[in-house]
Short mmCIF file of C-alpha atoms in Angstrom, two decimals:
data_model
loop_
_atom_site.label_atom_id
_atom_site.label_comp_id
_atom_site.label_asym_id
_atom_site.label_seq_id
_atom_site.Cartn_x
_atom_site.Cartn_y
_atom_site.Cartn_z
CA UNK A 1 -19.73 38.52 5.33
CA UNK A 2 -17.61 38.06 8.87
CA UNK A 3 -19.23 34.68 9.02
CA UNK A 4 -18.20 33.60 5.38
CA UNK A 5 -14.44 34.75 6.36
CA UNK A 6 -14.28 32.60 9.14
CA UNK A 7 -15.32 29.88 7.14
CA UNK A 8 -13.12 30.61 4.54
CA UNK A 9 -10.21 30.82 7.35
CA UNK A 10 -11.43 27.18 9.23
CA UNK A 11 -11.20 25.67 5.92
CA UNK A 12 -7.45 26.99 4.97
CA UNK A 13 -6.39 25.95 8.88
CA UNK A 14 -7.82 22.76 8.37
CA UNK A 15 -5.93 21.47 5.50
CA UNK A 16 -2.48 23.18 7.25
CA UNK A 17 -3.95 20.99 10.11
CA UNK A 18 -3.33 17.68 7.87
CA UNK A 19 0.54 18.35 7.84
CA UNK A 20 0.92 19.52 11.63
CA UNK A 21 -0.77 16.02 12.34
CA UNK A 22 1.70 14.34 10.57
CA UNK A 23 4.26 15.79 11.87
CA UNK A 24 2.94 16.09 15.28
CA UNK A 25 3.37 11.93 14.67
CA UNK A 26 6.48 11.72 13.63
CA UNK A 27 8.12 13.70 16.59
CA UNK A 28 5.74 11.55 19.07
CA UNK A 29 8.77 9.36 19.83
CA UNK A 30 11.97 11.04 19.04
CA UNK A 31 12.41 11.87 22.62
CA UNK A 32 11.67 8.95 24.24
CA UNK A 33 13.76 7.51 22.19
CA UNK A 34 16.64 9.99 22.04
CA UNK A 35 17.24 9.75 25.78
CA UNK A 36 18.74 6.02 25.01
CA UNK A 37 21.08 7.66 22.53
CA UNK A 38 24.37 8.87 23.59
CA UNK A 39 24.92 11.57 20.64
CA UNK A 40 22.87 14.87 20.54
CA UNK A 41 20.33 15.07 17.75
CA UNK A 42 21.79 17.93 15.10
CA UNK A 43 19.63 21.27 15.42
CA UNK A 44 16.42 20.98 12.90
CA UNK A 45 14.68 23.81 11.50
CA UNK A 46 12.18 25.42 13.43
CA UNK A 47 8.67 24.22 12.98
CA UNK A 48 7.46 28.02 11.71
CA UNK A 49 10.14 28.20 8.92
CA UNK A 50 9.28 24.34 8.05
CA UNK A 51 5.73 25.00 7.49
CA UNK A 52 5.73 28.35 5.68
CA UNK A 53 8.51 26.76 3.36
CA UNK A 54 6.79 23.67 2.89
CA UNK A 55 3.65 25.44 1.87
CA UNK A 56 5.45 27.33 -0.05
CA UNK A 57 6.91 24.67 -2.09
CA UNK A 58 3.92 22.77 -2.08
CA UNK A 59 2.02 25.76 -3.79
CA UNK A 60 4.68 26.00 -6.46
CA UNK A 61 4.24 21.90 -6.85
CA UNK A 62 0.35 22.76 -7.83
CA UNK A 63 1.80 25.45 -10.44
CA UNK A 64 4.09 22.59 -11.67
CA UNK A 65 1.38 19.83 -11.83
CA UNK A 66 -0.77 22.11 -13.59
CA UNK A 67 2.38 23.08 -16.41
CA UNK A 68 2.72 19.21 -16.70
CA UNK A 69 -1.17 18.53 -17.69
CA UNK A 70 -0.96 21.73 -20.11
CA UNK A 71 2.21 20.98 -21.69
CA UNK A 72 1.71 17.13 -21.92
CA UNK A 73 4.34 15.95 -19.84
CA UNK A 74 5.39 13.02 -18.70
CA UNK A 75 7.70 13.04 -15.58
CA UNK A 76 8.24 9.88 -13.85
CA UNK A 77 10.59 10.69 -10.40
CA UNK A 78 12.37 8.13 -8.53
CA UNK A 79 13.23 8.02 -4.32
CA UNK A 80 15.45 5.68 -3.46
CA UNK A 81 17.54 5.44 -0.15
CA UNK A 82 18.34 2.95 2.35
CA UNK A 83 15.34 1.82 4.89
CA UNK A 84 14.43 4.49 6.89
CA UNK A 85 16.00 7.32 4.98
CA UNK A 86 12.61 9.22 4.62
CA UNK A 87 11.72 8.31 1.23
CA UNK A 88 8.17 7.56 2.08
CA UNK A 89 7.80 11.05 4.25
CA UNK A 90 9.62 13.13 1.25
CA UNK A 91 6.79 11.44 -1.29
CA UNK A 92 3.72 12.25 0.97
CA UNK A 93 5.07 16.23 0.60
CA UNK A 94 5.21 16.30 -2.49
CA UNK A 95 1.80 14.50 -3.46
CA UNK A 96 -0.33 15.70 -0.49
CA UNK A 97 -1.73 19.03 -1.90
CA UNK A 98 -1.69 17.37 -5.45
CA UNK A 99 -4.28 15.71 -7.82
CA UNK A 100 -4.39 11.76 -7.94
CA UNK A 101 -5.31 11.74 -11.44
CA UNK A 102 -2.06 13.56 -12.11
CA UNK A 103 0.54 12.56 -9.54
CA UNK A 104 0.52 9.24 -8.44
CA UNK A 105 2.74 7.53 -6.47
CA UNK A 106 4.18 4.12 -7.43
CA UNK A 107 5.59 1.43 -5.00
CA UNK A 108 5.71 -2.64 -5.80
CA UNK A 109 5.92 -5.46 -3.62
CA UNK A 110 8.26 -8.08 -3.86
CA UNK A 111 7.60 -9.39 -7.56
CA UNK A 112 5.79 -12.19 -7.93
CA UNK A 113 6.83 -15.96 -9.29
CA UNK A 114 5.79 -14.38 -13.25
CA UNK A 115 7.07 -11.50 -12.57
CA UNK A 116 10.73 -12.89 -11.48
CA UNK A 117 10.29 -14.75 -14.95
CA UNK A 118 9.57 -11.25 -17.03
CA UNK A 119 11.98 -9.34 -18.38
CA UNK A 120 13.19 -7.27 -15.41
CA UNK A 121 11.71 -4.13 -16.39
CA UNK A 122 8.83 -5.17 -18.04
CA UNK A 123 6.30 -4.85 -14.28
CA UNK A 124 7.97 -0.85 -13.95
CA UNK A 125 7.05 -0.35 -17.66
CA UNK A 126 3.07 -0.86 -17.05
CA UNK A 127 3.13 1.67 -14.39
CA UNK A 128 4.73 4.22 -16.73
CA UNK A 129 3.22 8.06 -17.36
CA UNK A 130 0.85 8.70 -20.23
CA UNK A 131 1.33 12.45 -21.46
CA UNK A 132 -0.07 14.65 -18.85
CA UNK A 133 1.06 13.01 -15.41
CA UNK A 134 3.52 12.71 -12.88
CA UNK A 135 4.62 9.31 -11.31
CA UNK A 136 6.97 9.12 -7.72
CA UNK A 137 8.73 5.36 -7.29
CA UNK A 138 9.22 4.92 -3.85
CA UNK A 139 12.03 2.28 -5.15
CA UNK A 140 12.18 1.04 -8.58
CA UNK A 141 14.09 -0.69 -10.84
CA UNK A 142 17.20 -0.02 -8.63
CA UNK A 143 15.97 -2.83 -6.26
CA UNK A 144 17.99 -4.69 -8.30
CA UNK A 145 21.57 -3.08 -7.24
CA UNK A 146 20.64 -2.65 -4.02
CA UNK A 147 18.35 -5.20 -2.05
CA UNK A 148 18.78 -8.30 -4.63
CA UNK A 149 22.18 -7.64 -5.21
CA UNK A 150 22.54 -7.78 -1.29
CA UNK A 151 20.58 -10.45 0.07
CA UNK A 152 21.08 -13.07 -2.86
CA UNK A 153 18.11 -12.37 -4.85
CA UNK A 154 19.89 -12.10 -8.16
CA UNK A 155 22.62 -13.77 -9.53
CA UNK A 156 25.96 -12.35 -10.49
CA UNK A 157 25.09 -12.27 -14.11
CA UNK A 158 21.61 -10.68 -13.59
CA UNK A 159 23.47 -7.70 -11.94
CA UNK A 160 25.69 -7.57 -14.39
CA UNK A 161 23.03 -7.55 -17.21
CA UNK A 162 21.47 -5.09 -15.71
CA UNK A 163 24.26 -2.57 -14.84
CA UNK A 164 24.12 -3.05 -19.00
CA UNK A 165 20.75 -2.36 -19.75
CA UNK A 166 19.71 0.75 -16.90
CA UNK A 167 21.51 3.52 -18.90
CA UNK A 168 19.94 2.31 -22.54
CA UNK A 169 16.64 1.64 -20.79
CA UNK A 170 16.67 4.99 -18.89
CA UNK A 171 17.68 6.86 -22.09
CA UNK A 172 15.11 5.23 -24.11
CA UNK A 173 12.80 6.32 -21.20
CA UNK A 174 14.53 10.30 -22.22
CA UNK A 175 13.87 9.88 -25.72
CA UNK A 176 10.07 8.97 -26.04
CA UNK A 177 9.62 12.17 -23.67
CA UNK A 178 9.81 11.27 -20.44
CA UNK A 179 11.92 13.30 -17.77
CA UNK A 180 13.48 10.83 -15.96
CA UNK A 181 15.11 12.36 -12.51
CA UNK A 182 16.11 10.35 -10.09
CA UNK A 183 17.05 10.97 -6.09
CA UNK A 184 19.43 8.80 -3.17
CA UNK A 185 18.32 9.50 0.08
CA UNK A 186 21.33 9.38 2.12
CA UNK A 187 22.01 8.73 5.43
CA UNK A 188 23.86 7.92 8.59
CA UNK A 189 24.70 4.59 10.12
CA UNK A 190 23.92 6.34 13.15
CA UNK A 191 20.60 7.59 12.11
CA UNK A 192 19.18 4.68 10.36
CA UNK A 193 19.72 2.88 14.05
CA UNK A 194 17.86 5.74 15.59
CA UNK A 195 15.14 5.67 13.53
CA UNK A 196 15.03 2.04 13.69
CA UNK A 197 14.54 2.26 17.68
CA UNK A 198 11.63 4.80 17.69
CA UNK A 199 9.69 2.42 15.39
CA UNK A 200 10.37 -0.09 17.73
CA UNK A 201 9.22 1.78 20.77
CA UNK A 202 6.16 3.47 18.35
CA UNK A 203 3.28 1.41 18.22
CA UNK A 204 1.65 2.93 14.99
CA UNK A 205 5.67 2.81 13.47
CA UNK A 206 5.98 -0.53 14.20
CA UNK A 207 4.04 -2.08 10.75
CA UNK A 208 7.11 -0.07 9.07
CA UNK A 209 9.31 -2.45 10.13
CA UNK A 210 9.89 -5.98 8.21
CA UNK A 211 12.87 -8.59 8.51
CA UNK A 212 14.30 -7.45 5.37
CA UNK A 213 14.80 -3.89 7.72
CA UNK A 214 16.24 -5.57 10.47
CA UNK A 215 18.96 -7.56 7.99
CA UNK A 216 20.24 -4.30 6.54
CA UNK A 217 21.38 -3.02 9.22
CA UNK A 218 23.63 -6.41 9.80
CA UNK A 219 24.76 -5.92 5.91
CA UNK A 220 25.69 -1.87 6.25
CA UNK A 221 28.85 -2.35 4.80
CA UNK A 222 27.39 -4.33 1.95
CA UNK A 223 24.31 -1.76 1.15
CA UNK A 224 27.14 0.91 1.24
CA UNK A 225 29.15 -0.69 -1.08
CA UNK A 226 26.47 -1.53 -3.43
CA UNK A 227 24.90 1.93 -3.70
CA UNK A 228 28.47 3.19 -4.03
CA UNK A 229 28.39 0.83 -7.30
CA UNK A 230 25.47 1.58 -8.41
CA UNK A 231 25.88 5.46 -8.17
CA UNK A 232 28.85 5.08 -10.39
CA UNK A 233 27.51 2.94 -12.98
CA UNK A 234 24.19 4.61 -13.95
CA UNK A 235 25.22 8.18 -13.06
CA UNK A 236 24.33 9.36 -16.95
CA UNK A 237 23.75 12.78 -18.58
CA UNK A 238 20.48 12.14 -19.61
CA UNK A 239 19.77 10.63 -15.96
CA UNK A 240 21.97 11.61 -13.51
CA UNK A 241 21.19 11.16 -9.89
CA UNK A 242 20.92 13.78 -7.34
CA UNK A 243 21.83 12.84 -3.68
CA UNK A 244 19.80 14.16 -0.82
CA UNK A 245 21.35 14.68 2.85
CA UNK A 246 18.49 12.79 4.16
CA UNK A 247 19.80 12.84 8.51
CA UNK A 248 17.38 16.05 8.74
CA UNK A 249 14.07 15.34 8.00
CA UNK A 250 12.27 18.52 7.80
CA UNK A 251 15.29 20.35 5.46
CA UNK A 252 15.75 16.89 2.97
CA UNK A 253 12.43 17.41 2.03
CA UNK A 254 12.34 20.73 1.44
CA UNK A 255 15.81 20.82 -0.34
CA UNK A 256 14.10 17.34 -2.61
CA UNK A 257 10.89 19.42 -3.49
CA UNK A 258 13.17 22.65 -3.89
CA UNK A 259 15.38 20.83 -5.95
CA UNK A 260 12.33 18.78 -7.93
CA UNK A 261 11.07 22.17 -9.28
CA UNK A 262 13.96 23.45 -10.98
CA UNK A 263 14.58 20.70 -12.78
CA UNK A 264 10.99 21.54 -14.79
CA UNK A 265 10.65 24.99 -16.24
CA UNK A 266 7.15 25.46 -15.78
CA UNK A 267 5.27 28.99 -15.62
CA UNK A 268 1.35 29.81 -14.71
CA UNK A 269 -1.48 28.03 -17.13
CA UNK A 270 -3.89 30.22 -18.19
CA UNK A 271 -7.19 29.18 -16.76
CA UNK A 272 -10.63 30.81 -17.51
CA UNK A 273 -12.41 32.50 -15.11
CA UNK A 274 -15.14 30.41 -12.80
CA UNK A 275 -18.54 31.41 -11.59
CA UNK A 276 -20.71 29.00 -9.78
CA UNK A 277 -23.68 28.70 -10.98
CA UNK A 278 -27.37 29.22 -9.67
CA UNK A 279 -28.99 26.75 -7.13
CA UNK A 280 -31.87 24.88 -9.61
CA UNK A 281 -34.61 24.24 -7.74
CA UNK A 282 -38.09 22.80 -8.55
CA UNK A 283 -41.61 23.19 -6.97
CA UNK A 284 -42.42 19.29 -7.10
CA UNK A 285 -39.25 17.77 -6.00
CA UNK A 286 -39.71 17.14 -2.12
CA UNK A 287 -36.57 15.63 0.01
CA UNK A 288 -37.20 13.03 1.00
CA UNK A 289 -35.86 12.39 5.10
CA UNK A 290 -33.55 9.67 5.83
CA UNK A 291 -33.78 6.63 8.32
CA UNK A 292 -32.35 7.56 11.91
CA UNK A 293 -30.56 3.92 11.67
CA UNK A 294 -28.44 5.18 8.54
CA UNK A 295 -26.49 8.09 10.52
CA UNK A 296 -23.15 7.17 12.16
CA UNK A 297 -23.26 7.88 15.38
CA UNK A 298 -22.09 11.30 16.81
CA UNK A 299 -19.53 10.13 19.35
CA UNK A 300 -17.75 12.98 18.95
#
């Protein structure tokens, strides 16, 4: 029975283990590269309240996921946020400890040559819930007011069109069922530039990076502007946004997650009760042994 316990124990550490490591990674660099920095990081949370909040929430996001496949539901949740605002980070949180088949997450490349020929939303619309699941955007159909609208890859009157068609096409979305909620990461200019340098100086950060990255921080003013826009123009009541003080990692997630389950009243499913059954095993069935070559080596 003391053996089984352990077990039991090494298995719970062990997925807690999964979120240390990734955390453990993202703090690798902050400070080696906060000692080129003149300002002083703000005060984070410390890393025992982070955890036992985080699981927290992330137990309460299992409640929700199941309320979602019992009631039906169709949630579809969108993260947007200049580059480096922790999108991505906020995302794994909320899917880590969640099913696949239920909660997927949802990010396009650049659209190709058909695709810029489609109706704009028509490639978002594929990738849409069925009754029963949960979908995260990391970006969405907002590329539009933000990165094409910046860097010249729409034209005037494309923006314009679709500053006219978001609110119908989101409240269409609301009407066939869908709960449409939608979050801005926000912020510093002083952050995004420190973030920036510790993917620079991070080997295993620096695939995050792209030239599209490295032009927004020359067009700032532009992005700022734009999202400003934006913000104003398809702030509705049946899909408002929600902004997220992003500078602080650790509390922006928790605060998004926090903030994600209120929006869904959702209460316990009843589930019936599970009893593994007996081992089966037969007198004539012999294992058969398999080839030394076939194991991986145990290097470790």
């Amino acid at each position: 029975m003391i053996d089984q316990l352990s077990r039991i124990k090494a298995e719970i550490a062990d997925s807690f283990d999964e979120e240390l490591e990734m955390q453990m990674e993202e703090d690798r660099f902050d400070d080696l590269v906060a000692e080129g920095m003149s300002e002083e990081a703000e005060p984070t949370l410390e890393r025992k309240v982070y955890f036992r909040e985080l699981f927290r929430l992330q137990h309460e996001l299992v409640r929700l996921q199941d309320w979602v496949q019992h009631k039906k539901l169709k949630v579809v949740v969108l993260f947007e946020g200049r580059d480096s605002a922790g999108k991505g980070g906020a995302i794994k949180r909320v899917t880590q400890r969640l099913n696949p088949r239920v909660c997927r997450t949802v990010a396009l490349p650049a659209p190709t040559e058909r695709e810029r020929n489609q109706w704009y939303f028509q490639r978002y619309v594929p990738h849409l819930p069925t009754a029963g699941e949960m979908v995260l955007f990391d970006r969405s159909w907002y590329n539009r007011a933000g990165v094409e609208r910046v860097m010249g890859f729409c034209t005037p009157d494309e923006l314009e069109e679709f500053f006219r068609s978001v609110p119908e096409f989101e409240r269409m979305l609301v009407r066939s069922g869908i709960v449409l909620i939608k979050y801005w990461f926000s912020i510093t200019d002083e952050e995004q530039e420190f973030r920036f340098k510790m993917r620079i100086h991070d080997p295993l950060k620096q695939w995050k990076l792209s030239p599209m990255d490295m032009e927004s921080r020359v067009h700032w003013e532009e992005y700022t502007k734009a999202k400003e826009e934006m913000l104003e123009r398809t702030h509705i009541e049946e899909a408002p946004w929600w902004v997220v003080q992003a500078v602080d990692k650790k509390r922006a997630r928790l605060n998004c997650i926090a903030h994600l389950l209120a929006q869904i009243p959702y209460e316990d499913v009843p589930k019936p009760s599970i009893e593994l059954p007996e081992r089966v095993r037969h007198d004539d069935y012999t294992r058969a042994p398999v080839p030394a070559e076939m194991y991986v080596p145990e290097v470790y």
